[in-house]
mmCIF file of C-alpha atoms in Angstrom:
data_model
loop_
_atom_site.group_PDB
_atom_site.id
_atom_site.type_symbol
_atom_site.label_atom_id
_atom_site.label_comp_id
_atom_site.label_asym_id
_atom_site.label_seq_id
_atom_site.Cartn_x
_atom_site.Cartn_y
_atom_site.Cartn_z
ATOM 1 C CA GLY A 1 -44.788 3.595 -83.396
ATOM 2 C CA GLU A 2 -43.139 5.793 -81.414
ATOM 3 C CA SER A 3 -39.306 5.226 -80.931
ATOM 4 C CA VAL A 4 -35.727 6.393 -79.807
ATOM 5 C CA GLY A 5 -33.216 6.431 -82.810
ATOM 6 C CA LEU A 6 -29.600 7.687 -83.459
ATOM 7 C CA HIS A 7 -28.347 9.384 -86.312
ATOM 8 C CA LEU A 8 -24.859 7.818 -86.603
ATOM 9 C CA PRO A 9 -24.454 4.191 -86.473
ATOM 10 C CA THR A 10 -20.571 4.218 -86.358
ATOM 11 C CA LEU A 11 -18.449 7.202 -85.141
ATOM 12 C CA SER A 12 -14.590 7.129 -85.367
ATOM 13 C CA VAL A 13 -12.748 9.907 -83.387
ATOM 14 C CA GLN A 14 -9.003 10.597 -83.045
ATOM 15 C CA GLU A 15 -8.022 9.785 -79.710
ATOM 16 C CA GLY A 16 -7.988 13.150 -77.639
ATOM 17 C CA ASP A 17 -10.824 14.826 -79.681
ATOM 18 C CA ASN A 18 -14.118 15.379 -78.522
ATOM 19 C CA SER A 19 -16.899 12.747 -79.372
ATOM 20 C CA ILE A 20 -20.619 14.039 -80.023
ATOM 21 C CA ILE A 21 -23.068 11.029 -80.292
ATOM 22 C CA ASN A 22 -26.599 12.394 -81.285
ATOM 23 C CA CYS A 23 -30.208 10.933 -80.710
ATOM 24 C CA ALA A 24 -33.662 11.692 -81.827
ATOM 25 C CA TYR A 25 -36.414 10.777 -79.803
ATOM 26 C CA SER A 26 -40.293 11.117 -81.027
ATOM 27 C CA ASN A 27 -42.537 10.715 -77.663
ATOM 28 C CA SER A 28 -43.137 14.266 -76.373
ATOM 29 C CA ALA A 29 -44.512 12.915 -73.373
ATOM 30 C CA SER A 30 -41.023 11.364 -72.184
ATOM 31 C CA ASP A 31 -39.631 13.409 -69.300
ATOM 32 C CA TYR A 32 -36.422 11.279 -68.529
ATOM 33 C CA PHE A 33 -33.676 10.378 -70.981
ATOM 34 C CA ILE A 34 -30.431 8.236 -69.895
ATOM 35 C CA TRP A 35 -27.381 7.390 -72.111
ATOM 36 C CA TYR A 36 -25.513 4.317 -71.501
ATOM 37 C CA LYS A 37 -22.360 2.689 -72.561
ATOM 38 C CA GLN A 38 -22.024 -1.048 -73.471
ATOM 39 C CA GLU A 39 -18.579 -2.741 -73.858
ATOM 40 C CA SER A 40 -18.252 -5.876 -75.645
ATOM 41 C CA GLY A 41 -19.540 -8.718 -73.728
ATOM 42 C CA LYS A 42 -20.826 -6.740 -71.028
ATOM 43 C CA GLY A 43 -24.357 -5.082 -70.154
ATOM 44 C CA PRO A 44 -25.130 -1.514 -70.701
ATOM 45 C CA GLN A 45 -23.661 0.706 -68.123
ATOM 46 C CA PHE A 46 -25.407 3.886 -66.830
ATOM 47 C CA ILE A 47 -23.222 7.371 -68.133
ATOM 48 C CA ILE A 48 -25.340 10.004 -67.234
ATOM 49 C CA ASP A 49 -29.296 11.441 -67.450
ATOM 50 C CA ILE A 50 -31.474 14.273 -67.704
ATOM 51 C CA ARG A 51 -34.817 15.271 -66.842
ATOM 52 C CA SER A 52 -37.242 17.246 -69.370
ATOM 53 C CA ASN A 53 -36.923 20.390 -67.103
ATOM 54 C CA MET A 54 -33.244 20.814 -67.965
ATOM 55 C CA ASP A 55 -31.467 21.470 -71.413
ATOM 56 C CA LYS A 56 -28.061 20.584 -70.061
ATOM 57 C CA ARG A 57 -26.125 18.306 -67.647
ATOM 58 C CA GLN A 58 -22.599 17.660 -67.250
ATOM 59 C CA GLY A 59 -20.527 14.830 -65.907
ATOM 60 C CA GLN A 60 -17.055 13.724 -65.564
ATOM 61 C CA ARG A 61 -15.838 14.354 -69.378
ATOM 62 C CA VAL A 62 -19.731 13.892 -70.625
ATOM 63 C CA THR A 63 -22.151 16.366 -71.407
ATOM 64 C CA VAL A 64 -25.740 15.776 -72.278
ATOM 65 C CA LEU A 65 -28.049 18.226 -74.095
ATOM 66 C CA LEU A 66 -31.515 18.260 -74.489
ATOM 67 C CA ASN A 67 -33.438 19.925 -77.021
ATOM 68 C CA LYS A 68 -37.114 19.260 -76.338
ATOM 69 C CA THR A 69 -38.071 21.623 -79.348
ATOM 70 C CA VAL A 70 -36.809 19.465 -82.014
ATOM 71 C CA LYS A 71 -36.782 16.211 -79.651
ATOM 72 C CA HIS A 72 -33.079 15.859 -79.816
ATOM 73 C CA LEU A 73 -30.663 14.433 -77.359
ATOM 74 C CA SER A 74 -26.703 14.477 -77.567
ATOM 75 C CA LEU A 75 -23.874 13.189 -75.780
ATOM 76 C CA GLN A 76 -20.607 14.857 -75.702
ATOM 77 C CA ILE A 77 -17.447 13.105 -74.431
ATOM 78 C CA ALA A 78 -14.462 15.322 -73.897
ATOM 79 C CA ALA A 79 -10.991 14.363 -74.706
ATOM 80 C CA THR A 80 -11.977 10.921 -76.205
ATOM 81 C CA GLN A 81 -9.986 7.922 -74.640
ATOM 82 C CA PRO A 82 -9.520 4.407 -76.203
ATOM 83 C CA GLY A 83 -11.457 3.359 -73.111
ATOM 84 C CA ASP A 84 -14.426 5.148 -74.617
ATOM 85 C CA SER A 85 -14.645 2.706 -77.573
ATOM 86 C CA ALA A 86 -18.095 0.957 -76.982
ATOM 87 C CA VAL A 87 -21.486 1.131 -78.303
ATOM 88 C CA TYR A 88 -23.606 4.154 -76.935
ATOM 89 C CA PHE A 89 -27.383 4.143 -76.365
ATOM 90 C CA CYS A 90 -29.974 6.524 -75.634
ATOM 91 C CA ALA A 91 -33.039 5.611 -73.650
ATOM 92 C CA GLU A 92 -36.225 7.776 -73.091
ATOM 93 C CA ASN A 93 -38.453 6.933 -69.857
ATOM 94 C CA MET A 94 -42.283 6.806 -70.335
ATOM 95 C CA ALA A 95 -44.856 5.807 -68.459
ATOM 96 C CA PRO A 96 -47.468 3.403 -70.032
ATOM 97 C CA ALA A 97 -51.052 2.881 -68.592
ATOM 98 C CA SER A 98 -49.980 0.803 -65.429
ATOM 99 C CA GLY A 99 -47.846 3.603 -64.436
ATOM 100 C CA THR A 100 -44.657 1.876 -64.451
ATOM 101 C CA TYR A 101 -41.763 3.656 -66.361
ATOM 102 C CA LYS A 102 -40.224 1.752 -68.954
ATOM 103 C CA TYR A 103 -37.274 2.656 -70.929
ATOM 104 C CA ILE A 104 -37.398 2.514 -75.054
ATOM 105 C CA PHE A 105 -34.159 2.418 -76.257
ATOM 106 C CA GLY A 106 -32.388 3.386 -79.703
ATOM 107 C CA THR A 107 -30.439 0.964 -81.757
ATOM 108 C CA GLY A 108 -26.838 2.491 -80.547
ATOM 109 C CA THR A 109 -24.082 4.210 -82.028
ATOM 110 C CA ARG A 110 -20.463 2.379 -82.099
ATOM 111 C CA LEU A 111 -17.853 4.711 -80.951
ATOM 112 C CA LYS A 112 -14.414 4.002 -82.122
ATOM 113 C CA VAL A 113 -11.313 5.907 -80.706
ATOM 114 C CA LEU A 114 -8.496 5.876 -83.338
ATOM 115 C CA ALA A 115 -4.883 6.025 -81.810
ATOM 116 C CA ASP B 1 -23.509 -0.305 -55.622
ATOM 117 C CA VAL B 2 -26.571 -1.822 -57.341
ATOM 118 C CA LYS B 3 -25.809 -5.580 -58.590
ATOM 119 C CA VAL B 4 -27.926 -7.091 -61.130
ATOM 120 C CA THR B 5 -26.964 -10.889 -61.656
ATOM 121 C CA GLN B 6 -27.973 -13.167 -64.487
ATOM 122 C CA SER B 7 -27.373 -16.822 -63.734
ATOM 123 C CA SER B 8 -25.651 -17.786 -66.994
ATOM 124 C CA ARG B 9 -23.396 -15.920 -69.407
ATOM 125 C CA TYR B 10 -23.782 -18.618 -71.982
ATOM 126 C CA LEU B 11 -26.348 -21.069 -72.604
ATOM 127 C CA VAL B 12 -26.765 -23.526 -75.556
ATOM 128 C CA LYS B 13 -30.236 -25.134 -75.689
ATOM 129 C CA ARG B 14 -32.097 -27.346 -78.373
ATOM 130 C CA THR B 15 -35.199 -26.390 -80.356
ATOM 131 C CA GLY B 16 -38.379 -27.110 -78.229
ATOM 132 C CA GLU B 17 -36.713 -27.286 -74.946
ATOM 133 C CA LYS B 18 -38.081 -25.136 -72.068
ATOM 134 C CA VAL B 19 -35.303 -22.688 -70.854
ATOM 135 C CA PHE B 20 -35.230 -20.472 -67.725
ATOM 136 C CA LEU B 21 -33.251 -17.388 -67.451
ATOM 137 C CA GLU B 22 -32.542 -16.137 -63.902
ATOM 138 C CA CYS B 23 -31.890 -12.628 -62.819
ATOM 139 C CA VAL B 24 -31.470 -11.510 -59.190
ATOM 140 C CA GLN B 25 -30.898 -8.052 -57.889
ATOM 141 C CA ASP B 26 -29.868 -6.886 -54.661
ATOM 142 C CA MET B 27 -31.119 -3.562 -54.031
ATOM 143 C CA ASP B 28 -34.616 -4.003 -53.145
ATOM 144 C CA HIS B 29 -35.944 -2.271 -56.808
ATOM 145 C CA GLU B 30 -39.593 -2.411 -57.451
ATOM 146 C CA ASN B 31 -39.162 -2.661 -61.206
ATOM 147 C CA MET B 32 -37.599 -5.271 -63.323
ATOM 148 C CA PHE B 33 -37.172 -5.761 -67.073
ATOM 149 C CA TRP B 34 -36.126 -8.526 -69.708
ATOM 150 C CA TYR B 35 -34.873 -7.171 -72.938
ATOM 151 C CA ARG B 36 -33.082 -9.058 -75.888
ATOM 152 C CA GLN B 37 -30.648 -7.210 -77.904
ATOM 153 C CA ASP B 38 -29.838 -8.375 -81.458
ATOM 154 C CA PRO B 39 -27.513 -6.412 -84.087
ATOM 155 C CA GLY B 40 -29.284 -3.637 -85.720
ATOM 156 C CA LEU B 41 -32.211 -3.772 -83.379
ATOM 157 C CA GLY B 42 -31.043 -2.373 -80.250
ATOM 158 C CA LEU B 43 -32.672 -3.363 -76.999
ATOM 159 C CA ARG B 44 -36.226 -4.659 -76.979
ATOM 160 C CA LEU B 45 -38.572 -4.820 -74.122
ATOM 161 C CA ILE B 46 -39.788 -8.699 -73.543
ATOM 162 C CA TYR B 47 -41.519 -8.340 -70.259
ATOM 163 C CA PHE B 48 -41.473 -6.025 -67.077
ATOM 164 C CA SER B 49 -42.628 -6.496 -63.429
ATOM 165 C CA TYR B 50 -43.463 -3.456 -61.195
ATOM 166 C CA ASP B 51 -44.220 -5.523 -58.259
ATOM 167 C CA VAL B 52 -44.192 -9.114 -56.989
ATOM 168 C CA LYS B 53 -46.423 -11.351 -59.185
ATOM 169 C CA MET B 54 -47.112 -8.393 -61.394
ATOM 170 C CA LYS B 55 -46.177 -8.273 -64.984
ATOM 171 C CA GLU B 56 -46.752 -6.630 -67.999
ATOM 172 C CA LYS B 57 -46.245 -7.108 -71.729
ATOM 173 C CA GLY B 58 -43.444 -5.284 -73.433
ATOM 174 C CA ASP B 59 -43.000 -4.946 -77.442
ATOM 175 C CA ILE B 60 -42.344 -8.464 -78.108
ATOM 176 C CA PRO B 61 -43.699 -10.843 -75.313
ATOM 177 C CA GLU B 62 -44.519 -13.767 -77.988
ATOM 178 C CA GLY B 63 -43.124 -17.142 -76.857
ATOM 179 C CA TYR B 64 -42.183 -15.877 -73.586
ATOM 180 C CA SER B 65 -43.272 -15.661 -70.313
ATOM 181 C CA VAL B 66 -41.950 -14.315 -66.995
ATOM 182 C CA SER B 67 -42.508 -15.015 -63.171
ATOM 183 C CA ARG B 68 -41.843 -12.897 -60.120
ATOM 184 C CA GLU B 69 -42.375 -14.616 -57.050
ATOM 185 C CA LYS B 70 -40.074 -12.946 -54.927
ATOM 186 C CA LYS B 71 -39.105 -9.006 -55.249
ATOM 187 C CA GLU B 72 -35.156 -9.548 -55.980
ATOM 188 C CA ARG B 73 -35.833 -12.326 -58.625
ATOM 189 C CA PHE B 74 -37.339 -12.175 -62.104
ATOM 190 C CA SER B 75 -37.402 -15.173 -64.552
ATOM 191 C CA LEU B 76 -37.797 -15.259 -67.978
ATOM 192 C CA ILE B 77 -39.336 -18.520 -69.399
ATOM 193 C CA LEU B 78 -39.134 -19.804 -72.990
ATOM 194 C CA GLU B 79 -41.756 -22.038 -73.186
ATOM 195 C CA SER B 80 -40.279 -23.845 -76.364
ATOM 196 C CA ALA B 81 -37.230 -22.374 -77.447
ATOM 197 C CA SER B 82 -36.927 -22.033 -81.180
ATOM 198 C CA THR B 83 -33.915 -20.742 -83.316
ATOM 199 C CA ASN B 84 -35.225 -17.244 -83.563
ATOM 200 C CA GLN B 85 -34.595 -16.636 -79.930
ATOM 201 C CA THR B 86 -30.988 -17.043 -80.314
ATOM 202 C CA SER B 87 -29.979 -13.805 -78.886
ATOM 203 C CA MET B 88 -28.471 -11.698 -76.098
ATOM 204 C CA TYR B 89 -30.838 -11.637 -72.957
ATOM 205 C CA LEU B 90 -30.621 -8.494 -70.860
ATOM 206 C CA CYS B 91 -32.145 -8.051 -67.566
ATOM 207 C CA ALA B 92 -32.436 -4.742 -65.604
ATOM 208 C CA SER B 93 -34.052 -3.421 -62.320
ATOM 209 C CA SER B 94 -35.031 -0.006 -61.501
ATOM 210 C CA LEU B 95 -36.253 1.675 -57.972
ATOM 211 C CA GLY B 96 -39.886 2.371 -58.254
ATOM 212 C CA THR B 97 -40.837 5.912 -56.978
ATOM 213 C CA GLY B 98 -43.784 6.595 -58.309
ATOM 214 C CA SER B 99 -43.543 9.684 -60.133
ATOM 215 C CA MET B 100 -40.071 10.073 -60.041
ATOM 216 C CA ASN B 101 -38.269 7.850 -62.705
ATOM 217 C CA THR B 102 -34.546 6.417 -62.276
ATOM 218 C CA GLU B 103 -32.078 4.827 -64.205
ATOM 219 C CA ALA B 104 -32.294 1.273 -64.995
ATOM 220 C CA PHE B 105 -29.227 -1.256 -63.873
ATOM 221 C CA PHE B 106 -28.460 -4.094 -66.096
ATOM 222 C CA GLY B 107 -26.919 -7.433 -65.532
ATOM 223 C CA GLN B 108 -24.223 -8.716 -67.696
ATOM 224 C CA GLY B 109 -26.148 -10.238 -69.839
ATOM 225 C CA THR B 110 -27.004 -14.200 -71.082
ATOM 226 C CA ARG B 111 -25.916 -15.291 -74.821
ATOM 227 C CA LEU B 112 -28.543 -17.920 -75.729
ATOM 228 C CA THR B 113 -28.075 -20.149 -78.536
ATOM 229 C CA VAL B 114 -30.844 -22.529 -79.635
ATOM 230 C CA VAL B 115 -29.957 -25.157 -81.926
#
């Protein structure tokens, strides 16, 4: 079946360095993508999103890149801080027959920030 | 801010019990979702609802049912709890805007243990 996946299950980054988390998606009909951050014991929190008519979007210290040709999504975190340590999920948004947009999540990447 | 509230953070239930997980959102969102989260498997969709009294099966509906009698409340029901339903359960809601999809907002999760 179609799914969203991640290349690296765990990423260790030195504090202050930039982090890049990658995600592959397989549904070419998906037109909306979201990155979530989940800290231990909490629910996922929205970080940034991007629609399929864009290839780049920037937020505060974060940038999402979308390459529709190879169905690849990435999250870049600038100047990684200890508070960025968490599990990061990408999600694609697709509409089933009912017309309701539902979200398909990858398995997640754990980001560890080293002091 | 959107708030999605799950009634319990932790629950311990016995095998065979009927279990109710409650979720309330305060932003008048049309769409509500129930996911379970297991290590290595990410977030898997159990059921979702796009309107009051409307529901649709997700990817893993077996052993679960849902109820949406009011717009703000979406309940997940385990008809007869089993040990393989031990998991983290996450509720989410999103605005239903027809063709424009938006991010989902998550509750803090309910850690259910079935013994």
